[in-house]
GROMACS .gro file of C-alpha atoms in nm:
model
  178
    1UNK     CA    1  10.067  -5.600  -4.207
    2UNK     CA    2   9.883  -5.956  -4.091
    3UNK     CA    3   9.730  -5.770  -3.812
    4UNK     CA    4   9.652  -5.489  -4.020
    5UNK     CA    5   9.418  -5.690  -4.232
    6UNK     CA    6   9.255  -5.917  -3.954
    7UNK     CA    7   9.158  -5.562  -3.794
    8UNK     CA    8   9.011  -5.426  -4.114
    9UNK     CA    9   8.826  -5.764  -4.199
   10UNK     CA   10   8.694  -5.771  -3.819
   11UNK     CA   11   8.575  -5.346  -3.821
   12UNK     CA   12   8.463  -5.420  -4.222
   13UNK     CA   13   8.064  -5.550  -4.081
   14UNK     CA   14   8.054  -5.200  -3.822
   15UNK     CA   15   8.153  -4.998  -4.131
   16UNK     CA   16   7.848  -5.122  -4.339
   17UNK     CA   17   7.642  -5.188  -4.048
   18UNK     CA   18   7.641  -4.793  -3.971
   19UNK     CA   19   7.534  -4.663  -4.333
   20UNK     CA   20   7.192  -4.828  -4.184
   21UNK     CA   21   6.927  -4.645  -4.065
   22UNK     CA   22   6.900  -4.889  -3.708
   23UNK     CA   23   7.282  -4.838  -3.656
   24UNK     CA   24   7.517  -5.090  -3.522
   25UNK     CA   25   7.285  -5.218  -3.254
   26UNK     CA   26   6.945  -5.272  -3.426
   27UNK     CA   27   6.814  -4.927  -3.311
   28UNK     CA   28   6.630  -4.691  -3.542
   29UNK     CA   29   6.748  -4.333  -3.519
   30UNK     CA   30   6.493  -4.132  -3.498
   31UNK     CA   31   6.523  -3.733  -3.616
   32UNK     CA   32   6.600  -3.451  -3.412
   33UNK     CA   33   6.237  -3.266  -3.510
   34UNK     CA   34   5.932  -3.508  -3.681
   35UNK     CA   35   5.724  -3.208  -3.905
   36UNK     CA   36   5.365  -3.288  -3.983
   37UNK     CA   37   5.147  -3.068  -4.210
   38UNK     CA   38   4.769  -3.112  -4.251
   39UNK     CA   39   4.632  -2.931  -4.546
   40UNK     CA   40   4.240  -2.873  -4.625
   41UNK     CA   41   4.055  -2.707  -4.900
   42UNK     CA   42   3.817  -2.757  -5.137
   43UNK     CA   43   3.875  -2.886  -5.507
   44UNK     CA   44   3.703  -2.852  -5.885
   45UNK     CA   45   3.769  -3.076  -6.101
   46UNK     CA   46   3.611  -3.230  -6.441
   47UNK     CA   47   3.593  -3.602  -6.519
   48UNK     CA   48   3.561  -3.738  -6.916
   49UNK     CA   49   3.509  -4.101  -6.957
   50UNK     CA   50   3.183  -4.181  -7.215
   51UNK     CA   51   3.018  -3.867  -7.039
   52UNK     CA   52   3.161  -3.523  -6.962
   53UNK     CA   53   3.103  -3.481  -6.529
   54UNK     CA   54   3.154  -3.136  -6.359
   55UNK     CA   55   3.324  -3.238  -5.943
   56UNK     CA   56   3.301  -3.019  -5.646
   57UNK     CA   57   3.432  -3.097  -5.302
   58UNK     CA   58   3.686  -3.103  -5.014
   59UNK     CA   59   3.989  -3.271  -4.961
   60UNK     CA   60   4.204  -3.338  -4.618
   61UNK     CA   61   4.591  -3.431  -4.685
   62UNK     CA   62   4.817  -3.533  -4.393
   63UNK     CA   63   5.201  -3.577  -4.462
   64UNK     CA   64   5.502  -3.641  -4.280
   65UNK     CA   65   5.773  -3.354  -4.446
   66UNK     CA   66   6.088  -3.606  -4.467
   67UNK     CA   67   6.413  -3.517  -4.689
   68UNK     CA   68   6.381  -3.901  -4.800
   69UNK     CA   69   6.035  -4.036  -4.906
   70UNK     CA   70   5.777  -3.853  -4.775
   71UNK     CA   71   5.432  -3.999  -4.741
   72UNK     CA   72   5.134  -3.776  -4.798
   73UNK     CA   73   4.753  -3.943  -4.721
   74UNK     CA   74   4.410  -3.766  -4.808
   75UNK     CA   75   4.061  -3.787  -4.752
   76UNK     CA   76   3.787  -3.629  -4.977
   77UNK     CA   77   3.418  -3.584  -4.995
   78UNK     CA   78   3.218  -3.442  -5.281
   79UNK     CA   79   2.971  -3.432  -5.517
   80UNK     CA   80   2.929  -3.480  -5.911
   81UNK     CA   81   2.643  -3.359  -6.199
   82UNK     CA   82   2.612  -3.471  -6.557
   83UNK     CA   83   2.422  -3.142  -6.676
   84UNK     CA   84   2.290  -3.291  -7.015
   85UNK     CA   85   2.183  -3.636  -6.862
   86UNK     CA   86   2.073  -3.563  -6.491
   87UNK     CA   87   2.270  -3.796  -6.352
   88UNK     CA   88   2.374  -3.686  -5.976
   89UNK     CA   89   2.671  -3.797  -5.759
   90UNK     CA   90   2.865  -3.850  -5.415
   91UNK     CA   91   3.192  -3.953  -5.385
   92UNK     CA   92   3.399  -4.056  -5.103
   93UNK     CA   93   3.720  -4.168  -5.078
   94UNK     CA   94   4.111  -4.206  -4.969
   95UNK     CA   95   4.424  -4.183  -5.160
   96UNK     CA   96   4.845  -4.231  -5.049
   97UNK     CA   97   5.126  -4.083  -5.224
   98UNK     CA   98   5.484  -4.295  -5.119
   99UNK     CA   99   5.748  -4.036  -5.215
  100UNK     CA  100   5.768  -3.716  -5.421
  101UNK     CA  101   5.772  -3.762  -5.753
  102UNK     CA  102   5.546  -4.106  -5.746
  103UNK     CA  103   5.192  -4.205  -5.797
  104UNK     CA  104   4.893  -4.180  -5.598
  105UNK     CA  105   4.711  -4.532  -5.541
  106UNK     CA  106   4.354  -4.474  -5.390
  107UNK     CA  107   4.007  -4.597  -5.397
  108UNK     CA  108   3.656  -4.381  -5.381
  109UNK     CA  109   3.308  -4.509  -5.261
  110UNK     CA  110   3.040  -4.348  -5.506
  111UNK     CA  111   2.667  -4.297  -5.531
  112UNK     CA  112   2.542  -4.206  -5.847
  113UNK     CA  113   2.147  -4.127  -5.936
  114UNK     CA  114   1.950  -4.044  -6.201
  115UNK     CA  115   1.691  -3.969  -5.952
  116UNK     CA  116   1.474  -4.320  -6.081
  117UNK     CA  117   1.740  -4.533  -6.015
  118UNK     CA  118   2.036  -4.522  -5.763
  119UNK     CA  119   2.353  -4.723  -5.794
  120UNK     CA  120   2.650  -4.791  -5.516
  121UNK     CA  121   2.969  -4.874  -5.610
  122UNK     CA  122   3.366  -4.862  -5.547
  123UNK     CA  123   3.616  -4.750  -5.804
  124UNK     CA  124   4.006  -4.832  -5.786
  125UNK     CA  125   4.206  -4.493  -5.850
  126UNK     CA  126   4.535  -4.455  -5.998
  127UNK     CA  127   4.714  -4.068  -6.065
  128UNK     CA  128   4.927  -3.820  -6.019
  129UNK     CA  129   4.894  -3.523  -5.802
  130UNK     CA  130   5.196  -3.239  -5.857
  131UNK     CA  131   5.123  -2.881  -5.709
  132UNK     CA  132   4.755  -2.803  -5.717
  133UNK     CA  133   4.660  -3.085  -5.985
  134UNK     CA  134   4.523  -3.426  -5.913
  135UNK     CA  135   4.540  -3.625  -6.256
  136UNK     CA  136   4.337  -3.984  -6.173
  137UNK     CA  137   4.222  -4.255  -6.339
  138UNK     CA  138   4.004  -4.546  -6.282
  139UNK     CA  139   3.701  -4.774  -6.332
  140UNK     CA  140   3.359  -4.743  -6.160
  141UNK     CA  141   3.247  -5.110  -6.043
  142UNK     CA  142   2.858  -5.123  -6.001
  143UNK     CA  143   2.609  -5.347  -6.003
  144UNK     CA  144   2.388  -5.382  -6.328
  145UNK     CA  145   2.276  -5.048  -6.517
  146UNK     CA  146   1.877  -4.994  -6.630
  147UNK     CA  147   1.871  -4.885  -6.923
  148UNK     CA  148   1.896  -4.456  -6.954
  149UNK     CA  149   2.150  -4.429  -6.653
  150UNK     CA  150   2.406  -4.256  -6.805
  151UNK     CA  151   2.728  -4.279  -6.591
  152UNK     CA  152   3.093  -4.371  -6.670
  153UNK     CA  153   3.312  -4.663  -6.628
  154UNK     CA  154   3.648  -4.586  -6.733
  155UNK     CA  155   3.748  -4.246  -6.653
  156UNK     CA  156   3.984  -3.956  -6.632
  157UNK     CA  157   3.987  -3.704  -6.343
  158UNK     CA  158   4.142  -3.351  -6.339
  159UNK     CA  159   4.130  -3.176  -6.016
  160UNK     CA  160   4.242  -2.824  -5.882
  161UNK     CA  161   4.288  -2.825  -5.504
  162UNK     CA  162   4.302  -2.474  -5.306
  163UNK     CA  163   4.409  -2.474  -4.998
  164UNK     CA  164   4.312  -2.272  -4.739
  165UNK     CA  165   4.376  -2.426  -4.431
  166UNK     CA  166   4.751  -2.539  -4.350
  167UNK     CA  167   4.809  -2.676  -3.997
  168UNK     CA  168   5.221  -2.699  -3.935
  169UNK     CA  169   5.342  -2.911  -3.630
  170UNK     CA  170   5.708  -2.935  -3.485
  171UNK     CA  171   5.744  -3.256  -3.274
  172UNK     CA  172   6.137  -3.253  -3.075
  173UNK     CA  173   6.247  -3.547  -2.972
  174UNK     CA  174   6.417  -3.513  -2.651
  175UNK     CA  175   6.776  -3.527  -2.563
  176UNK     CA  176   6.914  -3.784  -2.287
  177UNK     CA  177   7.159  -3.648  -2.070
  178UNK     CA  178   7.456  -3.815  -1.967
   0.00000   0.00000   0.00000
């Protein structure tokens, strides 16, 4: 029975040591197949802060399809109007998504113009994207305002990505022989 137990307390470290993902000896297993989609399309969306803004664009997602935390990334480029105060606008910018159900963390680079004046700026972007929708949030950091330049700080994004473009790669990993 002595023996027994020394065995089981010496094979107890391999047990837990293979429920990791480098295995016994430190290294990672990879998968049999890596799958990579990259997904493009265009997007509408409206933003509300102080002002009501209309957003056109296109957006570029990459993602790693995992059973266990997938990350998705995303690229996008368009342009805003404020119809009642002429105020035009680019935006640029990049947002991550760490798993499924979580949150997307992001930042955009912006322009905005009301075709006297012309501000540059960077606003921090917190949301959540499920399906088509994009639901953001965030705050528009710019240098000082003249007077009559009607843009918002803190606001709330709704966008509606289509797709039309969906690029699908397999990667195998190889097989040593024996």
């Amino acid at each position: 029975m002595g023996k027994l137990v020394l065995l089981y307390m010496l094979l107890l470290p391999l047990v837990g040591l293979s429920q990791k993902n480098e295995g016994i000896f430190g290294k990672k297993k990879k998968p049999l197949v890596e799958i990579s989609v990259k997904k493009s399309g265009p997007y509408l969306g409206i933003q509300r802060g102080k002002y009501t803004v209309l957003e056109i664009g296109a957006e570029r997602q990459w993602k790693q399809v995992r059973l266990k935390n997938p990350h998705t990334h995303a690229a996008h480029l368009g342009f805003n109007y404020n119809f009642k105060y002429n105020i035009l606008g680019y935006d640029m910018g990049y947002w991550f998504k760490t798993n499924r159900l979580g949150l997307t963390y992001g930042a955009n680079i912006f322009m905005r113009t009301n075709f006297d004046a012309t501000r540059i700026g960077i606003a921090p972007v917190i949301g959540y994207k499920i399906w088509l929708l994009h639901l953001q949030t965030g705050y528009h950091f710019m240098p000082r305002l003249p007077e009559n330049f009607e843009t918002n700080g803190f606001f709330v994004s709704l966008r509606i990505g289509i797709i039309n473009e969906r690029d699908v790669d397999f990667n195998w990993r190889k097989r040593k022989k024996k």
